[in-house]
C-alpha atoms as an extended CHARMM CRD file, in Angstrom:
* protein
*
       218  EXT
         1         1  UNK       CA              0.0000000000        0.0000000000        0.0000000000  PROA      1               0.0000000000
         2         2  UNK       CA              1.7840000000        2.8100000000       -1.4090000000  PROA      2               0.0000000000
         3         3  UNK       CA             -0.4460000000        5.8300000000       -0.1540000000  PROA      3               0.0000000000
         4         4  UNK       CA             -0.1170000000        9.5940000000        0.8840000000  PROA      4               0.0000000000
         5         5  UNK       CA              0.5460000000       10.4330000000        4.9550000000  PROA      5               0.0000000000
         6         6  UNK       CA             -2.7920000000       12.4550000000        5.2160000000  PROA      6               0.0000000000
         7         7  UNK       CA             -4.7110000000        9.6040000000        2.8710000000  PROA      7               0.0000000000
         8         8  UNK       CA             -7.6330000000        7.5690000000        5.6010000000  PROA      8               0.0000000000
         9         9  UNK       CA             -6.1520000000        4.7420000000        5.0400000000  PROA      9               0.0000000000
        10        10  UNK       CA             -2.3230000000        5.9520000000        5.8440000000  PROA      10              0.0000000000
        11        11  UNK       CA             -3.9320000000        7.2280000000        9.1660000000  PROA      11              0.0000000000
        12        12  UNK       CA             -5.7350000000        4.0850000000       10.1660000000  PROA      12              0.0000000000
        13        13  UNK       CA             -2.6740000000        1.8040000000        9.5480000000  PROA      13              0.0000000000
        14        14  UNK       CA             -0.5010000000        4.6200000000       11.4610000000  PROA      14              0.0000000000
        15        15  UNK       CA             -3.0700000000        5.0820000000       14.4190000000  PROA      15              0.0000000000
        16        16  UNK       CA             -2.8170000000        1.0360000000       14.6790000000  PROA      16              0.0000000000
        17        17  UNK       CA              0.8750000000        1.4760000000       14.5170000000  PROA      17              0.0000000000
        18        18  UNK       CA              1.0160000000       -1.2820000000       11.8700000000  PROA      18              0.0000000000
        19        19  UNK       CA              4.8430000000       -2.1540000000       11.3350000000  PROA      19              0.0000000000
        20        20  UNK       CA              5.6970000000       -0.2960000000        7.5210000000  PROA      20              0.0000000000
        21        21  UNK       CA              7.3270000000       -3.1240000000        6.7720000000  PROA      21              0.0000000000
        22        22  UNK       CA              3.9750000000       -5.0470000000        6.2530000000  PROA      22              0.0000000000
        23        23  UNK       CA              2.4000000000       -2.0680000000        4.4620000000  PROA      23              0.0000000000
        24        24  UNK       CA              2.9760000000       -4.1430000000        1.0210000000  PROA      24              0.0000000000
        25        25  UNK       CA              0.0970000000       -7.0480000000        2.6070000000  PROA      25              0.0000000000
        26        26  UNK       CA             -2.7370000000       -4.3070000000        2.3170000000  PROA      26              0.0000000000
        27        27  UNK       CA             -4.6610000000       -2.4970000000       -0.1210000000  PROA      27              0.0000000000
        28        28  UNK       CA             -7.3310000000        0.1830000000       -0.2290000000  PROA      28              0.0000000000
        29        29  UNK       CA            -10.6690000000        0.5120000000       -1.8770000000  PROA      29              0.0000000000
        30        30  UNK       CA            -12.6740000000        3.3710000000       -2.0280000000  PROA      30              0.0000000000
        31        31  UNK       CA            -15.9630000000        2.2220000000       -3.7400000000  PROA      31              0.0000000000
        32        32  UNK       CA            -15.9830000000       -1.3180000000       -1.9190000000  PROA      32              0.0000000000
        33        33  UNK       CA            -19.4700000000       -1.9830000000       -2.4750000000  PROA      33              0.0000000000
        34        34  UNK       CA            -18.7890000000       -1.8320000000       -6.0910000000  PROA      34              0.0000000000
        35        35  UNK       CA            -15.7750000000       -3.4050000000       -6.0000000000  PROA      35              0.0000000000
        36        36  UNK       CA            -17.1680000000       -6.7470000000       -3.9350000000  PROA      36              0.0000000000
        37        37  UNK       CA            -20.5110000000       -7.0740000000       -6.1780000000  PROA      37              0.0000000000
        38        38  UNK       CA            -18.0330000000       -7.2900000000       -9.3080000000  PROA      38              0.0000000000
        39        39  UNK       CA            -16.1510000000      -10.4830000000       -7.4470000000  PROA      39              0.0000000000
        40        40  UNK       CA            -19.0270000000      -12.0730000000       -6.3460000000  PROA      40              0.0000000000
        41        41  UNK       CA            -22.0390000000      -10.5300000000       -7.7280000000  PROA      41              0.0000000000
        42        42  UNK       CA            -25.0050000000       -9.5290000000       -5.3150000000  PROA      42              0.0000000000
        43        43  UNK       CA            -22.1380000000      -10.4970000000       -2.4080000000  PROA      43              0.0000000000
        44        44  UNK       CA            -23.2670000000       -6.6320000000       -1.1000000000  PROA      44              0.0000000000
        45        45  UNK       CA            -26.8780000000       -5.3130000000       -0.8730000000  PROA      45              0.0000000000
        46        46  UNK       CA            -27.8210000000       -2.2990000000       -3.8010000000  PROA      46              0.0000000000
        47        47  UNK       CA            -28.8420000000       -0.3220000000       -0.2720000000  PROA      47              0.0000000000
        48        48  UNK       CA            -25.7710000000       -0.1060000000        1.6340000000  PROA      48              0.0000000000
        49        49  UNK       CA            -24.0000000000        2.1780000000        1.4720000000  PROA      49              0.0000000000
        50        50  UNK       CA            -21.1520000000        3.5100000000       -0.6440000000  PROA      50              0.0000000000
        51        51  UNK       CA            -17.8230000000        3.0490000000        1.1470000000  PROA      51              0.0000000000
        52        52  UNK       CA            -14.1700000000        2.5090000000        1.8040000000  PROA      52              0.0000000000
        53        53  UNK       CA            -12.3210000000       -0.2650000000        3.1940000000  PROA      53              0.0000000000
        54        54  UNK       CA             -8.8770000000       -1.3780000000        4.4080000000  PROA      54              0.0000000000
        55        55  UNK       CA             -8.5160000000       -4.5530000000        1.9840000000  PROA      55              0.0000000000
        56        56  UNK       CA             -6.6660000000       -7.5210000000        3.4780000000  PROA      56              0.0000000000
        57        57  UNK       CA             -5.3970000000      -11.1640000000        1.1690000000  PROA      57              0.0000000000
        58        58  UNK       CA             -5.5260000000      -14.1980000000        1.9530000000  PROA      58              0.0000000000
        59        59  UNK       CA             -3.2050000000      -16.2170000000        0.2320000000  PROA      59              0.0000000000
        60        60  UNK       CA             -2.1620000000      -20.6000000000        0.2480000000  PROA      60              0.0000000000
        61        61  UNK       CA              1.5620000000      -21.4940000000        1.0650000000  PROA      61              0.0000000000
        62        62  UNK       CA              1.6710000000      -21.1390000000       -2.8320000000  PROA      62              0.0000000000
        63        63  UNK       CA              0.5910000000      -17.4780000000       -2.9900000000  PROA      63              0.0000000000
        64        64  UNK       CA             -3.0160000000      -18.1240000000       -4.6020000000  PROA      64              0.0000000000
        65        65  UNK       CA             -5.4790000000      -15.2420000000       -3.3440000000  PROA      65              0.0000000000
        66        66  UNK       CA             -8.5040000000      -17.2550000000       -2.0460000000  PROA      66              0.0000000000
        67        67  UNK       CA            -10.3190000000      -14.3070000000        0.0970000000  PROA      67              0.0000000000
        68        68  UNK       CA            -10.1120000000      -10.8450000000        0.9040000000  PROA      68              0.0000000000
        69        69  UNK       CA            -11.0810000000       -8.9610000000        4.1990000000  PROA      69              0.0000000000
        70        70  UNK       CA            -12.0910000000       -5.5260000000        4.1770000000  PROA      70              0.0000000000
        71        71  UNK       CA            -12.0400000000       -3.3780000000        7.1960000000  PROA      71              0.0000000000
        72        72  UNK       CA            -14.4210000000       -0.6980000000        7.1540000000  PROA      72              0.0000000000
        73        73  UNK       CA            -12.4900000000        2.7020000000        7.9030000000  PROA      73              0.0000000000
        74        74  UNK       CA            -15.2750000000        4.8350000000        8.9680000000  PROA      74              0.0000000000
        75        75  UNK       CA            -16.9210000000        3.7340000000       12.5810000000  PROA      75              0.0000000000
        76        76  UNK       CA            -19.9600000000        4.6340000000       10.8770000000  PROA      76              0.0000000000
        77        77  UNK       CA            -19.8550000000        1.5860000000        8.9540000000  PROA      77              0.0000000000
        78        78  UNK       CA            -21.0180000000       -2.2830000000        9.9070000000  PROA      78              0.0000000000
        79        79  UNK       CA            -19.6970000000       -4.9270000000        9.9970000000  PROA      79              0.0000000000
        80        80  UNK       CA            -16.6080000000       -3.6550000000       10.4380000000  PROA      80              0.0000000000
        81        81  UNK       CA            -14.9200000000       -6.6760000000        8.3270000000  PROA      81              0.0000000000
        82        82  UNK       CA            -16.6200000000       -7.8240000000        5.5570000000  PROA      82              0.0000000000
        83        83  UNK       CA            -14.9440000000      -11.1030000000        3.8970000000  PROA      83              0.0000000000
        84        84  UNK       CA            -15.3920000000      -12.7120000000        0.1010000000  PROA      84              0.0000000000
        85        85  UNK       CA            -14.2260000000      -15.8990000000        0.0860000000  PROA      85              0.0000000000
        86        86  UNK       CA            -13.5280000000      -17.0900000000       -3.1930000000  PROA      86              0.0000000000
        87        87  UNK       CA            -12.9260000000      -20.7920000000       -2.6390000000  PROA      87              0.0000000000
        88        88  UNK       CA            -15.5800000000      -22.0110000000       -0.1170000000  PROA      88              0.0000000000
        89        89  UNK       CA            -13.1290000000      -25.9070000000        0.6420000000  PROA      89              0.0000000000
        90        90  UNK       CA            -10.0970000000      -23.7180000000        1.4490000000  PROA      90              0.0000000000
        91        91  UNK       CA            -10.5220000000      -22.8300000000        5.6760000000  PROA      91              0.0000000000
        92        92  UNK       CA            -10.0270000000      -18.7440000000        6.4580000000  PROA      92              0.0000000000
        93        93  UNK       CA             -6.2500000000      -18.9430000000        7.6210000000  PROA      93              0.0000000000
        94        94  UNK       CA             -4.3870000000      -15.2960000000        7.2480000000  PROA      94              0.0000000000
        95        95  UNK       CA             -0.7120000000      -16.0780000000        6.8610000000  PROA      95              0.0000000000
        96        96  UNK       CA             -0.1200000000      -19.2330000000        5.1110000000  PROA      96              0.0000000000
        97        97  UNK       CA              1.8200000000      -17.9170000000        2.3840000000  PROA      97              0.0000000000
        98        98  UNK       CA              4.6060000000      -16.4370000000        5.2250000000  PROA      98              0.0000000000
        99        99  UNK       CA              4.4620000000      -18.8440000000        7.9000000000  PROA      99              0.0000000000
       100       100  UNK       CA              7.0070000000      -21.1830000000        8.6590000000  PROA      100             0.0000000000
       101       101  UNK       CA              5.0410000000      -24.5340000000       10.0900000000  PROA      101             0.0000000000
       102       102  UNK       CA              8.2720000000      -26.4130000000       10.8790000000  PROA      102             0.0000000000
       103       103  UNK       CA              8.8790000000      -23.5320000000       13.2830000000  PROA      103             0.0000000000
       104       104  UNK       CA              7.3630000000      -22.0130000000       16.3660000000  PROA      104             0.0000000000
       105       105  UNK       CA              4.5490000000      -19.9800000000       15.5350000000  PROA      105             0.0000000000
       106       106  UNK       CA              1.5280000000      -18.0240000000       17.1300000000  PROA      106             0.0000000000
       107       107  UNK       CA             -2.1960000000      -18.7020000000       16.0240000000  PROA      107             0.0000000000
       108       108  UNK       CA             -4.3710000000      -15.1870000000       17.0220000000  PROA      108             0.0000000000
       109       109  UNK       CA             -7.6880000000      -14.2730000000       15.9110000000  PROA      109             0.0000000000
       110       110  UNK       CA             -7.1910000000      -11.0710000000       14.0930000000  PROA      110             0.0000000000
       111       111  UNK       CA             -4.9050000000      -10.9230000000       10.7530000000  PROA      111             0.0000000000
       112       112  UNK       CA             -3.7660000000       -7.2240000000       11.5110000000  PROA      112             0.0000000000
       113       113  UNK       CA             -2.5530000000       -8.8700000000       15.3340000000  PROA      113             0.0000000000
       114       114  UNK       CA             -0.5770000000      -11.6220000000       13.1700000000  PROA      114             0.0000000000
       115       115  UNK       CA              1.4300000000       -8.1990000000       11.4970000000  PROA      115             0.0000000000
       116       116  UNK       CA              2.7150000000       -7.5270000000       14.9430000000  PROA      116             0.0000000000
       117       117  UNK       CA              4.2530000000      -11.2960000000       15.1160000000  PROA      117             0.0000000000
       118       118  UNK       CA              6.9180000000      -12.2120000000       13.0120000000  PROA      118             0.0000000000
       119       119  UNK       CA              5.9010000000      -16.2880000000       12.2990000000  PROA      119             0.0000000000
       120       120  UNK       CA              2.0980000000      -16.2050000000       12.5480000000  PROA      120             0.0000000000
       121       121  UNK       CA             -1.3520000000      -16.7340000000       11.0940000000  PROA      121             0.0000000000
       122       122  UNK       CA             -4.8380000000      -15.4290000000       11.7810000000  PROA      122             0.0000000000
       123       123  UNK       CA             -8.0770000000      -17.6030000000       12.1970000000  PROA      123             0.0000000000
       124       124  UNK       CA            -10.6340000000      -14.8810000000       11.5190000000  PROA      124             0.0000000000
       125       125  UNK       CA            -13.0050000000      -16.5370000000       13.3330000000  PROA      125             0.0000000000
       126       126  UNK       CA            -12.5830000000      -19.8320000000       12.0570000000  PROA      126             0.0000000000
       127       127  UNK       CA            -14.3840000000      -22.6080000000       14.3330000000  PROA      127             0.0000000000
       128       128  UNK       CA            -12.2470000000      -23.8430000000       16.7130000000  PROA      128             0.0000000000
       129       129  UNK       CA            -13.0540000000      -27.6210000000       15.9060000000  PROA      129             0.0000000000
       130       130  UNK       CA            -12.0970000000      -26.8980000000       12.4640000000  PROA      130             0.0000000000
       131       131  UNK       CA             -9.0970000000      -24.9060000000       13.5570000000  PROA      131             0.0000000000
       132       132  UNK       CA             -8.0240000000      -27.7700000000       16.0350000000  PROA      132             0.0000000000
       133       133  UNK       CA             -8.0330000000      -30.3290000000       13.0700000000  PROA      133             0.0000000000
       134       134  UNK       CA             -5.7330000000      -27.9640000000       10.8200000000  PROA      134             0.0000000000
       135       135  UNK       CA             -3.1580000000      -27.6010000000       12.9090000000  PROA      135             0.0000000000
       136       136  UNK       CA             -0.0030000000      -28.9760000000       14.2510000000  PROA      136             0.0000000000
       137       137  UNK       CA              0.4400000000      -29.3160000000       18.2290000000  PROA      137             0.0000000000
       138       138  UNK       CA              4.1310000000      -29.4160000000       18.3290000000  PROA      138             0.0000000000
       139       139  UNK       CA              4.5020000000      -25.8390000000       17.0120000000  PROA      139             0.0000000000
       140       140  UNK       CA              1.6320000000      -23.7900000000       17.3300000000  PROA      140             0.0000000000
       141       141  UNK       CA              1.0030000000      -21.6250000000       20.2830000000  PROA      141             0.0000000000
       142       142  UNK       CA             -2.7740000000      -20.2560000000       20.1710000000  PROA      142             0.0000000000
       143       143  UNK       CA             -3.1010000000      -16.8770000000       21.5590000000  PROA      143             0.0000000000
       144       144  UNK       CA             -6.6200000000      -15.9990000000       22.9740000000  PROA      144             0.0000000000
       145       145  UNK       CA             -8.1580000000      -12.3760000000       22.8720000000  PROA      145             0.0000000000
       146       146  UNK       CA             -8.0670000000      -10.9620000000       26.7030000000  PROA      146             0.0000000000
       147       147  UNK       CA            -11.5880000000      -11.6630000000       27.8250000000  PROA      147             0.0000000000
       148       148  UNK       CA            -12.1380000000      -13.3270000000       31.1090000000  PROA      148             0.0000000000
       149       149  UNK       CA            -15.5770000000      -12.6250000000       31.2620000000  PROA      149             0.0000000000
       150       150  UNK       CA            -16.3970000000      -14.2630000000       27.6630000000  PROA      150             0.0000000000
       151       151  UNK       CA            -17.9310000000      -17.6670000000       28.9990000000  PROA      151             0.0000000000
       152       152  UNK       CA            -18.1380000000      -18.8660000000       24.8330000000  PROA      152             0.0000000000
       153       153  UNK       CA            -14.2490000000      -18.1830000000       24.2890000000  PROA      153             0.0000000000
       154       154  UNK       CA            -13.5450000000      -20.1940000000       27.9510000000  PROA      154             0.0000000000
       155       155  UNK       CA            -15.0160000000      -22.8420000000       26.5980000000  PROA      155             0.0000000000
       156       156  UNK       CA            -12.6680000000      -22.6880000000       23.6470000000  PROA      156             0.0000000000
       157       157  UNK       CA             -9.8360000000      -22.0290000000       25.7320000000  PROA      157             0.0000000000
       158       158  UNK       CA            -10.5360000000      -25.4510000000       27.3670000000  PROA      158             0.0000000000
       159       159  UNK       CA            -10.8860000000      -27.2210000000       24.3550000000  PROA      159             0.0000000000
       160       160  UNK       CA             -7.5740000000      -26.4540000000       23.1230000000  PROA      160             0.0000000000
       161       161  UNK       CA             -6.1620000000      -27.1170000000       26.3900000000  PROA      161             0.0000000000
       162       162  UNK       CA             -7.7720000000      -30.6140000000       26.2830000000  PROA      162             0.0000000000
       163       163  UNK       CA             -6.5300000000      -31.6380000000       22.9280000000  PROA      163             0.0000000000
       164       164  UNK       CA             -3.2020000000      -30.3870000000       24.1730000000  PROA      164             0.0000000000
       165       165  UNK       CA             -2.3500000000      -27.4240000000       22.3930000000  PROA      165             0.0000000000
       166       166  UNK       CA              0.1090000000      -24.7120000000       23.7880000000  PROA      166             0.0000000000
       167       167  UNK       CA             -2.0010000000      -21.6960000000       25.4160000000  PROA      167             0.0000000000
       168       168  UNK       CA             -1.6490000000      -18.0760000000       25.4640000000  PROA      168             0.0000000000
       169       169  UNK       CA             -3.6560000000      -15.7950000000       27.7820000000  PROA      169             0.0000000000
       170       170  UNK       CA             -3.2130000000      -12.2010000000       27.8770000000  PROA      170             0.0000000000
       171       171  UNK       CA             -2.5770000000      -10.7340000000       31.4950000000  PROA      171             0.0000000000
       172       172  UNK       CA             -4.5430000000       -8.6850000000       33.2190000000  PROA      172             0.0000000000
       173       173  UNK       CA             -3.5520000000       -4.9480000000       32.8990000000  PROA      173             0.0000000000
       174       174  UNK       CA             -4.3030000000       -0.9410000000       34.3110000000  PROA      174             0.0000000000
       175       175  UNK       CA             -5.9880000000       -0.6050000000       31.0500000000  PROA      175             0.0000000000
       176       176  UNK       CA             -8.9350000000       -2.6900000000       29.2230000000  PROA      176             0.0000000000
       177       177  UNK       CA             -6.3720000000       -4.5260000000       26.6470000000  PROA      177             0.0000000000
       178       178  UNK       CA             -8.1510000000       -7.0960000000       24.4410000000  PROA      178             0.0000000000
       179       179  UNK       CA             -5.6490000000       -8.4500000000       22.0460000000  PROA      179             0.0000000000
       180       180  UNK       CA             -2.0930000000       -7.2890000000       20.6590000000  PROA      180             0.0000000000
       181       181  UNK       CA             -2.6250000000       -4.9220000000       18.7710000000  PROA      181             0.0000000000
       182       182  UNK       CA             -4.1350000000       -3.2460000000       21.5540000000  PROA      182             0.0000000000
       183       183  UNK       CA             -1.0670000000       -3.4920000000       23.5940000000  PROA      183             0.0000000000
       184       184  UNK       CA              0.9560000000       -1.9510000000       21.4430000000  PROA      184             0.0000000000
       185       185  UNK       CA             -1.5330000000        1.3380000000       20.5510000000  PROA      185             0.0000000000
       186       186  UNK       CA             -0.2320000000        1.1770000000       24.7420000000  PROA      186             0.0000000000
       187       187  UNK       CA              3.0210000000        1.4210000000       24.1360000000  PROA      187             0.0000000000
       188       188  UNK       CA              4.7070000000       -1.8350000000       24.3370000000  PROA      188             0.0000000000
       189       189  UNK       CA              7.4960000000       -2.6060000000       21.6420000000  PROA      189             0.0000000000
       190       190  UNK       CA              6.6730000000       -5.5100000000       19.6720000000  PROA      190             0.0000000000
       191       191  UNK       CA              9.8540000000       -7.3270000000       21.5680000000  PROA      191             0.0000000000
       192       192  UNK       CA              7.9820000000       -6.5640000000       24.7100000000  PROA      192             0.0000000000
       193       193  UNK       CA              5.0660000000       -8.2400000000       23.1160000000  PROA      193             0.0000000000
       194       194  UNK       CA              6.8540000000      -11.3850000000       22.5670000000  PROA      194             0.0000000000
       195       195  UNK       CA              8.4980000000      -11.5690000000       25.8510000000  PROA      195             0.0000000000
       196       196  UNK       CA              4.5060000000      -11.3330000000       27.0390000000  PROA      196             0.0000000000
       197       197  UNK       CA              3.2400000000      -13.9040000000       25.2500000000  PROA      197             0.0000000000
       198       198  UNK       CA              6.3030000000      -16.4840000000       26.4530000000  PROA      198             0.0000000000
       199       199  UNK       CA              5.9430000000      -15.7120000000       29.5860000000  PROA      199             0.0000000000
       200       200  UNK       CA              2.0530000000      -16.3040000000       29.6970000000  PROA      200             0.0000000000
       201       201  UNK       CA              2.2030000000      -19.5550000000       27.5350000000  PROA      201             0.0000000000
       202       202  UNK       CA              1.8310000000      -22.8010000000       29.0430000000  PROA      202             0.0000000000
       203       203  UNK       CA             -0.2950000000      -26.3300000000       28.2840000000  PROA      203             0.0000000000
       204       204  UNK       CA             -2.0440000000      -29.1070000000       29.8960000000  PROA      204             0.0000000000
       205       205  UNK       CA             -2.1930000000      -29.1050000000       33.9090000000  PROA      205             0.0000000000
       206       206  UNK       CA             -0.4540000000      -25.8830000000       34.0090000000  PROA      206             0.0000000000
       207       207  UNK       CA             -2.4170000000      -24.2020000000       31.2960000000  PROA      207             0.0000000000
       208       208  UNK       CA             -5.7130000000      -25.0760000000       33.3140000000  PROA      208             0.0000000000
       209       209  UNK       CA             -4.5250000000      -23.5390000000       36.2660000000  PROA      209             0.0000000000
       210       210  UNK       CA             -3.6510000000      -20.4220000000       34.7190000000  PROA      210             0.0000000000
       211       211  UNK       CA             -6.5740000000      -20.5530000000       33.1410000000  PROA      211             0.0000000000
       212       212  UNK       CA             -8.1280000000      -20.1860000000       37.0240000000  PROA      212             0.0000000000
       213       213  UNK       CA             -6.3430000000      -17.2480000000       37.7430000000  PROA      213             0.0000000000
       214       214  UNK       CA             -7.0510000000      -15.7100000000       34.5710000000  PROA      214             0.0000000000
       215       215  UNK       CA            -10.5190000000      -15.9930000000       34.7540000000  PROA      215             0.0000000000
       216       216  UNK       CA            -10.7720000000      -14.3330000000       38.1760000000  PROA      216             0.0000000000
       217       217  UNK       CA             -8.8280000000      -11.2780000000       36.2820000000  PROA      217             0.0000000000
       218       218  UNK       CA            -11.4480000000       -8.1820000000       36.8340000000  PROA      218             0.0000000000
């Protein structure tokens, strides 16, 4: 994304203090109601509104586009992600084209949190049983938005501590952080982000007891 520093898009990418080196993975639209209906046609009601969007790609390990995300840049504007999938067998994983599998990596929910992270992916909501079944428990660390209260993401906490997956919760802080990206709009260095997640990864016994204590977080 090659764009003016006073452009809306610049700004939102800036205010969310998106590393520049991962500008190239996003695009803008401006007419993205247009723009979607001519993918998939009818994808977009003829009544919503006109309006612009933070587009992001979803590519295979080989580099094939198989959706697109947008991120609506006005608050104004729901949902704020909007996603065309163009091959329905192929599950919504942000990052497979970069990831290294034989490698540590983290699995988060958001593809803009994966920017943060340098060997990553993004599950953009993909169901956990589905997610579970895709991925490989020796390397993958799955790091869960910060939200004690959220009995439905609990549950899937202690799913993938049962089927014996590496666990990251976020800790408890003076200010209402929810997931990474929101740490570092804080003020935290993306090194200082890392050092977080090691030291608040664990699995089996010990990732059920910090799931105890992290659930009594207020």
């Amino acid at each position: 994304m090659t764009l003016s520093a006073i452009h809306e898009a610049r700004n939102y990418v800036d205010e969310r203090k998106i590393p520049k080196q991962k500008y190239h993975n996003l695009y803008y639209c401006k007419n993205f109601v247009e723009w979607a209906n001519s993918i998939i046609p009818g994808i977009m009601a003829k009544d919503i509104p006109e309006h612009s969007r933070l587009i992001i790609p979803f590519k295979t390990k080989h580099g094939k586009i198989f959706a697109v995300q947008g991120r609506a840049l006005s608050k104004k504007i729901l949902p704020k992600y909007f996603t065309l999938k163009l091959d329905k067998d192929q599950p919504l994983i942000f990052g497979l084209d970069t990831c290294k599998f034989d490698e540590s990596y983290y699995v988060v929910e958001g593809p803009i949190d994966s920017l943060f992270l340098e060997n990553s992916i993004a599950v953009a909501g993909l169901k956990l049983p589905v997610l579970l079944s895709e991925l490989d428990k020796s390397n993958a660390t799955i790091v869960f938005d910060n939200e004690p209260r959220n009995i439905h993401l609990v549950k899937k906490i202690e799913k993938a501590i049962e089927s014996h997956f590496k666990i990251c919760l976020l800790p408890k802080t003076f200010k209402k952080l929810k997931d990474i990206n929101d740490y570092v709009k804080s003020g935290m260095s993306i090194d200082d982000v890392v050092s977080m997640l090691q030291c608040n990864t664990s699995r089996d016994l010990q990732a059920h007891l910090m799931l105890s204590q992290w659930r009594k977080a207020k």
